[in-house]
C-alpha positions as a printed NumPy array, in Angstrom:
array([[ 77.419,  64.056, 113.373],
       [ 81.177,  64.442, 113.717],
       [ 80.725,  67.526, 115.88 ],
       [ 78.331,  65.618, 118.13 ],
       [ 80.85 ,  62.796, 118.482],
       [ 83.648,  65.239, 119.305],
       [ 81.506,  67.034, 121.878],
       [ 80.524,  63.654, 123.332],
       [ 84.193,  62.708, 123.634],
       [ 84.909,  65.977, 125.429],
       [ 81.981,  65.342, 127.778],
       [ 83.299,  61.828, 128.453],
       [ 86.731,  63.186, 129.311],
       [ 85.186,  65.828, 131.578],
       [ 83.098,  63.083, 133.172],
       [ 86.285,  61.346, 134.273],
       [ 87.632,  64.354, 136.173],
       [ 85.41 ,  63.875, 139.272],
       [ 86.691,  60.314, 139.519],
       [ 90.308,  61.47 , 139.498],
       [ 89.489,  64.127, 142.073],
       [ 87.795,  61.646, 144.372],
       [ 90.739,  59.268, 144.056],
       [ 93.09 ,  62.044, 145.148],
       [ 90.7  ,  62.914, 147.981],
       [ 90.564,  59.315, 149.178],
       [ 94.365,  59.199, 149.378],
       [ 94.353,  62.164, 151.773],
       [ 91.765,  60.674, 154.145],
       [ 93.145,  59.981, 157.614],
       [ 91.973,  57.228, 159.916],
       [ 90.264,  59.759, 162.186],
       [ 88.461,  61.571, 159.38 ],
       [ 84.682,  61.488, 159.049],
       [ 85.028,  61.194, 155.287],
       [ 85.956,  57.6  , 154.595],
       [ 87.605,  56.195, 151.508],
       [ 84.357,  54.767, 150.178],
       [ 82.431,  57.983, 150.74 ],
       [ 84.903,  60.057, 148.775],
       [ 84.922,  57.562, 145.914],
       [ 81.122,  57.417, 145.862],
       [ 81.033,  61.209, 145.666],
       [ 83.27 ,  60.945, 142.6  ],
       [ 80.975,  58.388, 140.965],
       [ 77.936,  60.569, 141.669],
       [ 79.721,  63.643, 140.31 ],
       [ 80.811,  61.793, 137.201],
       [ 77.299,  60.473, 136.628],
       [ 75.9  ,  63.98 , 136.992],
       [ 78.333,  65.406, 134.439],
       [ 77.558,  62.648, 131.943],
       [ 73.791,  62.767, 132.464],
       [ 73.585,  66.552, 132.244],
       [ 75.593,  66.572, 129.03 ],
       [ 73.382,  63.848, 127.535],
       [ 70.162,  65.624, 128.539],
       [ 71.476,  68.861, 127.11 ],
       [ 72.25 ,  67.102, 123.843],
       [ 68.77 ,  65.567, 123.702],
       [ 67.147,  68.936, 124.339],
       [ 69.241,  70.791, 121.762],
       [ 69.643,  68.171, 119.023],
       [ 67.661,  64.982, 119.536],
       [ 68.779,  63.467, 116.222],
       [ 72.45 ,  63.635, 117.316],
       [ 71.91 ,  62.072, 120.732],
       [ 73.043,  58.554, 119.792],
       [ 76.479,  59.514, 118.406],
       [ 76.945,  61.935, 121.294],
       [ 76.195,  59.358, 123.984],
       [ 78.222,  56.618, 122.299],
       [ 81.225,  58.917, 121.973],
       [ 80.742,  60.   , 125.575],
       [ 80.764,  56.418, 126.839],
       [ 83.701,  55.368, 124.674],
       [ 85.756,  58.391, 125.696],
       [ 85.049,  57.752, 129.373],
       [ 86.15 ,  54.118, 129.024],
       [ 89.232,  55.04 , 126.984],
       [ 90.348,  57.697, 129.45 ],
       [ 89.802,  55.332, 132.386],
       [ 91.832,  52.585, 130.698],
       [ 94.595,  55.019, 129.743],
       [ 94.687,  56.352, 133.308],
       [ 94.972,  52.831, 134.71 ],
       [ 97.697,  51.817, 132.275],
       [ 99.609,  55.053, 132.951],
       [ 99.463,  54.442, 136.703],
       [100.541,  50.825, 136.254],
       [103.468,  51.684, 133.986],
       [104.557,  54.558, 136.205],
       [105.049,  52.196, 139.151]])
């Protein structure tokens, strides 16, 4: 169960990477660009959801009995990384 929780935490951290990438992409968008700020951020949300869902489905297929700790660790890690990212950005300013 501990291994499932650790793998879920890693999947949650990896699920945050598309959000960071889309935030960086939205900062580079010009006013004449076809890709708007919202579009780039929505692409990040979709990418993050895909990473999280694929990891959860893979866990269910491989080890159904470990799915609950995996998904809980995944969600908690995603929230923790997002909060830490926000606090880091706030303190850095």
